[in-house]
Coordinates of C-alpha atoms in Angstrom, one line a residue:
Chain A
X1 CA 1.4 -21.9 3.7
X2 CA 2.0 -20.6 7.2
X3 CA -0.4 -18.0 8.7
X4 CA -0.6 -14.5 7.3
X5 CA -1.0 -11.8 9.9
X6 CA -1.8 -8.3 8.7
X7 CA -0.2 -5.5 11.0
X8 CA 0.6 -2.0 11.6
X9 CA 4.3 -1.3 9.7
X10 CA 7.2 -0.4 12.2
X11 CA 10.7 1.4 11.2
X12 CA 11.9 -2.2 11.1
X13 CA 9.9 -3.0 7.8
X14 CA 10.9 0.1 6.1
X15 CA 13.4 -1.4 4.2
X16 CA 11.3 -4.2 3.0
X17 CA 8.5 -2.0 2.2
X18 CA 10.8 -0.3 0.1
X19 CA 12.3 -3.5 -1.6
X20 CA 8.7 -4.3 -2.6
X21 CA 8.0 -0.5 -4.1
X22 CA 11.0 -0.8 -5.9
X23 CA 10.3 -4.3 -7.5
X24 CA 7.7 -3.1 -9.8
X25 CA 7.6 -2.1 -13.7
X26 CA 6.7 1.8 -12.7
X27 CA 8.2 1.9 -9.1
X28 CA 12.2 1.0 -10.5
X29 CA 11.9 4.1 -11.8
X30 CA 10.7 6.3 -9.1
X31 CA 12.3 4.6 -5.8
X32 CA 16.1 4.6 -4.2
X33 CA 16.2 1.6 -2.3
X34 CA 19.5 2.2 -1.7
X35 CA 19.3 5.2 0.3
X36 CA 16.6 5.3 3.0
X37 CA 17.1 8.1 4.3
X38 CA 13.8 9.7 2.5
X39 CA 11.4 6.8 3.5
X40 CA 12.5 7.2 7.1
X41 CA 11.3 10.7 7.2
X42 CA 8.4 9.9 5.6
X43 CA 7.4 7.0 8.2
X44 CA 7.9 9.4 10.5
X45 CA 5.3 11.7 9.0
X46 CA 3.2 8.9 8.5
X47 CA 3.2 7.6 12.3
X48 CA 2.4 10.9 13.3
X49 CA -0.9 10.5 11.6
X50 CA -4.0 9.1 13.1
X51 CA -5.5 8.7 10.0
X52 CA -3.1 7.2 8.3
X53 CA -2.7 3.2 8.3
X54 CA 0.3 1.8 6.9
X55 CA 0.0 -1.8 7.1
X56 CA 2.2 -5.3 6.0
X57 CA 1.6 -8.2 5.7
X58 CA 4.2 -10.7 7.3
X59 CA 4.2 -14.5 6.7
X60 CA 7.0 -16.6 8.5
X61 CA 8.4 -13.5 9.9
X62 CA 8.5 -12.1 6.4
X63 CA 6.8 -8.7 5.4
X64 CA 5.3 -10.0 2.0
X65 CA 2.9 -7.4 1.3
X66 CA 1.8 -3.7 1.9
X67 CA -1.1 -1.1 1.5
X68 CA -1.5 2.4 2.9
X69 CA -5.2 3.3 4.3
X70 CA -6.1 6.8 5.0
X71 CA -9.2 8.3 6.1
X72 CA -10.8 11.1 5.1
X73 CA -13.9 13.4 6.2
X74 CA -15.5 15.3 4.2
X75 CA -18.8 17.4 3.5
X76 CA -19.9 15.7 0.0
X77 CA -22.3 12.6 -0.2
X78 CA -24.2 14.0 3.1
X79 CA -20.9 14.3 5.1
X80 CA -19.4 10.9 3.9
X81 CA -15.7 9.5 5.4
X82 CA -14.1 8.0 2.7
X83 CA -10.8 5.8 2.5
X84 CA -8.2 6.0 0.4
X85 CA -6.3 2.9 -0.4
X86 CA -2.5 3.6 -1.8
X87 CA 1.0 2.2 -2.1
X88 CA -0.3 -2.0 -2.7
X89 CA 2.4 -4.4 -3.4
X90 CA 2.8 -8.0 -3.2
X91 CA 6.2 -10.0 -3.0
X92 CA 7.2 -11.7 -6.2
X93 CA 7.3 -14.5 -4.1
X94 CA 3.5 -14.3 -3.4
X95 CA 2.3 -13.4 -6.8
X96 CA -1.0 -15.1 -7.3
X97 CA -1.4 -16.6 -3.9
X98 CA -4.5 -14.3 -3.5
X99 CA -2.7 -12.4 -0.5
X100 CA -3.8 -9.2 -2.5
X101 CA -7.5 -10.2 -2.2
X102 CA -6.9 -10.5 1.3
X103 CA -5.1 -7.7 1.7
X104 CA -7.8 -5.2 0.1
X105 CA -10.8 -7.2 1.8
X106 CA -8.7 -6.1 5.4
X107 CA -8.8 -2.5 4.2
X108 CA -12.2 -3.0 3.0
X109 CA -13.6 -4.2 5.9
X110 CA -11.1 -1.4 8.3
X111 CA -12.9 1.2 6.1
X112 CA -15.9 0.1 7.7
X113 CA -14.7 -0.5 11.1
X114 CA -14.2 3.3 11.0
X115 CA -17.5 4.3 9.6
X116 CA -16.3 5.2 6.0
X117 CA -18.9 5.4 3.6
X118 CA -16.9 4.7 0.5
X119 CA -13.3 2.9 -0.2
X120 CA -11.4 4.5 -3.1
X121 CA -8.3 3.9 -5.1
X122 CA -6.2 4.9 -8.4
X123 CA -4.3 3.0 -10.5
X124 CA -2.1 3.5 -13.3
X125 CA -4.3 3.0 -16.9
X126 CA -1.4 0.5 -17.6
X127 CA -2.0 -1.8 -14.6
X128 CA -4.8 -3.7 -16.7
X129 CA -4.4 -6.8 -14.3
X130 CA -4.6 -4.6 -11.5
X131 CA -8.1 -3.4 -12.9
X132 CA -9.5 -6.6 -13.8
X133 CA -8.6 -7.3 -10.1
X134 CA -10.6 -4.9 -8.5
X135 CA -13.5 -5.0 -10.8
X136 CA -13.6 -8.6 -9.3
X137 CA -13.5 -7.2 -5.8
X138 CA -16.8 -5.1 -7.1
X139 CA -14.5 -1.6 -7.6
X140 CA -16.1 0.3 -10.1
X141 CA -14.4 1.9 -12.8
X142 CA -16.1 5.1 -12.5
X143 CA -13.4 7.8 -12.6
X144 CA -10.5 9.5 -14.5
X145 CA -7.7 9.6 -11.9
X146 CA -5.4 13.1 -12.6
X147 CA -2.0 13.8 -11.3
X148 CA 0.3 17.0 -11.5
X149 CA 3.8 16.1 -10.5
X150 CA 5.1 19.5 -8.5
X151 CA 8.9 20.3 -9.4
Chain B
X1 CA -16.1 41.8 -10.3
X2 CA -15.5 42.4 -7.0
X3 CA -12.2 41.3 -5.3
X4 CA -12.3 37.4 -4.7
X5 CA -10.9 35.8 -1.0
X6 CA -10.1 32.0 -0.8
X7 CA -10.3 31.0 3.2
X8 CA -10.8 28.0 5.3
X9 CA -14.8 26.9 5.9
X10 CA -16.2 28.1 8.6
X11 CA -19.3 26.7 10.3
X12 CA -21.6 29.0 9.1
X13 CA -20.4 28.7 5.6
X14 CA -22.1 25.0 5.8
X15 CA -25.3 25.9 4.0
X16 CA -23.8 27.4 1.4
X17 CA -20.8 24.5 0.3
X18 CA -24.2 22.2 0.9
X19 CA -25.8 23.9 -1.6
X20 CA -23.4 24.1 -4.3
X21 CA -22.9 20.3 -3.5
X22 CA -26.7 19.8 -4.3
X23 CA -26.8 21.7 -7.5
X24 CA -24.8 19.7 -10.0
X25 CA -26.1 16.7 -12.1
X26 CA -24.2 14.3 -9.9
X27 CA -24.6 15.9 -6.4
X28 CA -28.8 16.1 -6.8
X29 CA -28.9 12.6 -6.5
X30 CA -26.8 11.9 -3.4
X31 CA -26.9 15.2 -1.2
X32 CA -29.9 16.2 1.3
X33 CA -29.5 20.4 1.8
X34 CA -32.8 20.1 3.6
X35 CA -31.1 18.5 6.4
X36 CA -27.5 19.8 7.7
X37 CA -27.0 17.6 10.8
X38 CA -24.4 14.8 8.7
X39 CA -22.9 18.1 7.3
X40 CA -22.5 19.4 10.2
X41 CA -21.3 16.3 12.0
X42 CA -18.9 15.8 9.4
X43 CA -17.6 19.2 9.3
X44 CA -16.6 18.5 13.2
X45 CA -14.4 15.7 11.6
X46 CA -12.8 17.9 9.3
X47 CA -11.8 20.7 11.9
X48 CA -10.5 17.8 14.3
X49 CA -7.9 16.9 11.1
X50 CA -5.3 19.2 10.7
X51 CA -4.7 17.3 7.3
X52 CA -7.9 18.5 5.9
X53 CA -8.5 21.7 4.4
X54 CA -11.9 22.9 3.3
X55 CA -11.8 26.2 1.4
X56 CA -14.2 28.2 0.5
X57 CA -14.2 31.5 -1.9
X58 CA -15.9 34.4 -1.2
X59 CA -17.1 37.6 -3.3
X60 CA -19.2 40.2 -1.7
X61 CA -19.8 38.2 1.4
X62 CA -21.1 36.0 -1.1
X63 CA -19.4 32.1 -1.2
X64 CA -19.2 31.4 -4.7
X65 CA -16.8 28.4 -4.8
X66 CA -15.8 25.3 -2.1
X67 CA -13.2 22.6 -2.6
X68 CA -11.3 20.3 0.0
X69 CA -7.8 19.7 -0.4
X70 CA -6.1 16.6 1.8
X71 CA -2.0 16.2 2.6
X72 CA -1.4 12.5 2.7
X73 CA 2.2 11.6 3.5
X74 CA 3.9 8.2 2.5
X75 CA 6.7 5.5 1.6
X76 CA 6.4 5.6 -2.4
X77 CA 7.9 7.4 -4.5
X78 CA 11.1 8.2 -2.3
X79 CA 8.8 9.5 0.8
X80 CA 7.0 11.8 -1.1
X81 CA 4.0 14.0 0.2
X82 CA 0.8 14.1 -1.7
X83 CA -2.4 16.0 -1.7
X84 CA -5.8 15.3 -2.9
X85 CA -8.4 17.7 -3.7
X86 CA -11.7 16.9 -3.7
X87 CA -15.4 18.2 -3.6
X88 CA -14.8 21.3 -6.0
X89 CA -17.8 23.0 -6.4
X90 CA -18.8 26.0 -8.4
X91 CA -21.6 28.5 -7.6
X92 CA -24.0 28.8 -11.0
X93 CA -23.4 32.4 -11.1
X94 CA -19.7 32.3 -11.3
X95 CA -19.2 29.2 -13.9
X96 CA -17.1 30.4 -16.7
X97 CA -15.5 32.9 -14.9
X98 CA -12.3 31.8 -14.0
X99 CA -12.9 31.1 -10.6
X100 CA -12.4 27.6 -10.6
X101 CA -8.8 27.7 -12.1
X102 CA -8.1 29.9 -9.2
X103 CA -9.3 28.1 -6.5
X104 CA -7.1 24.9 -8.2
X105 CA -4.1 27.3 -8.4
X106 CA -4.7 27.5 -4.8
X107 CA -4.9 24.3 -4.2
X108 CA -1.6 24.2 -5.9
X109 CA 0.5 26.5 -4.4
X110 CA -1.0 25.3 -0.4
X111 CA 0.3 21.8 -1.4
X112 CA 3.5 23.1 -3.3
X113 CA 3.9 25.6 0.2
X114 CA 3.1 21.8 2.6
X115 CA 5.9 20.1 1.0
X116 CA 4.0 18.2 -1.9
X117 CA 5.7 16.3 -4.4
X118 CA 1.9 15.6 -6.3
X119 CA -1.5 16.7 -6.5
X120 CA -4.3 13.9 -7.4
X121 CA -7.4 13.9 -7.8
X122 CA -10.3 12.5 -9.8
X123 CA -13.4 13.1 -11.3
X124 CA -16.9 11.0 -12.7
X125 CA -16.1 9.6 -16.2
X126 CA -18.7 11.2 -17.1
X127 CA -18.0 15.2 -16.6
X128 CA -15.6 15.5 -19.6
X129 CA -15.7 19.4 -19.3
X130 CA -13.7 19.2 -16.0
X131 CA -11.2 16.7 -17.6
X132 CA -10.6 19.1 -20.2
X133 CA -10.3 21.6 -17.5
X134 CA -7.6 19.7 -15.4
X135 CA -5.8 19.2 -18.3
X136 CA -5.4 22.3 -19.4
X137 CA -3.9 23.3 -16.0
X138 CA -1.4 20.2 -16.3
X139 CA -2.8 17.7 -15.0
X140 CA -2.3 14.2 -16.6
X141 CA -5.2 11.3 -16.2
X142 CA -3.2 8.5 -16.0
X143 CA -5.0 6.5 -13.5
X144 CA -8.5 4.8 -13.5
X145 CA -10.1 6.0 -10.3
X146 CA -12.0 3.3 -8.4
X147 CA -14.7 3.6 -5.8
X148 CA -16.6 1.0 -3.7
X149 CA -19.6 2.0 -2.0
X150 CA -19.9 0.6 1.7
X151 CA -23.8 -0.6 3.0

């Protein structure tokens, strides 16, 4: 395969971003790849960010993955940064390939470029694959992850 | 008890959230209240992120609860705004008292108020009184949280 290079996202990617959240058991249901309109504004929001790292990966000129790295501060763990990884897909088309080990091990290592102290992530308790996956990246396990959607 | 006020940290409020982070089964093990400088050093970071929001709650001059609560925009789920909280923290004397379903009905309302669509967050496995807690304020653990400590 042709080289892989990992980059920032511009507006130009947004729709294939979108394409990939949308092509997904739990993301047909929550995205509207049809109307942009919403992920433009959130870019937007995004890129006005410093902490926030919304990256793709692009393969023969095509965006084939994606991941969202944020930063955080904070007091606990004797004033620890962590990161936060959210928002991983992977093309159908590159299922398997291991571009997602690649993908995380770049965030990883960004993490520590920035001084974090700890790299965290949820994922759905149905993802089971997705688990196994990061347990072989040496992600523990270790927490309950809560949501509470806001109407 | 004595009227209750929920306000952003300030710097002199560091050895009391530093304390409150040392005295819990978890936090003995990882946090040094003899020596402020990382806290302090980190606090910096937070003040620099106008993202970040440590809280604090105060009775009788007295801070008797901390926790941090993040705004994290993004692509997924049709450009949807999220917030994390983290790092909440209970003095001794108040546990039981209601004061920590306050300060997460704050942390509520701030995110509902910054345009969230979710609030996440995730505790240890092992502190099954909080998940009982969360859940009986509506939050659903769906997710396994994952963390990867960086040497």
């Amino acid at each position: 395969m042709s080289d892989l290079e990992i980059r920032p996202a511009s507006t130009e990617d947004i729709p294939a971003i979108v394409a990939m959240l949308a092509d997904d058991a739990l993301g047909a249901q929550r995205e509207s790849p049809d109307d942009l309109t919403p992920y433009r504004a959130a870019f937007d929001r995004l890129a006005g960010d410093p902490h926030q790292h919304l990256m793709v990966a692009v393969r023969a000129q095509k965006v084939v993955g994606t991941l969202q790295l944020t930063v955080i501060p904070g007091l606990s763990r004797r004033g620890a940064t962590r990161s936060i990884i959210e928002g991983v897909r992977i093309h159908g088309d590159e299922r398997g390939s291991g571009l997602g080990t690649l993908l995380i091990e770049w965030a990883v290592a960004e993490s520590r470029r920035q001084g974090c102290q700890l790299v965290q992530l949820t994922s759905d308790a149905t993802r089971t694959d997705a688990h196994r996956f990061y347990e072989r990246l040496g992600f523990e396990p270790s927490h309950v992850g809560f949501k509470l959607p806001l109407h």
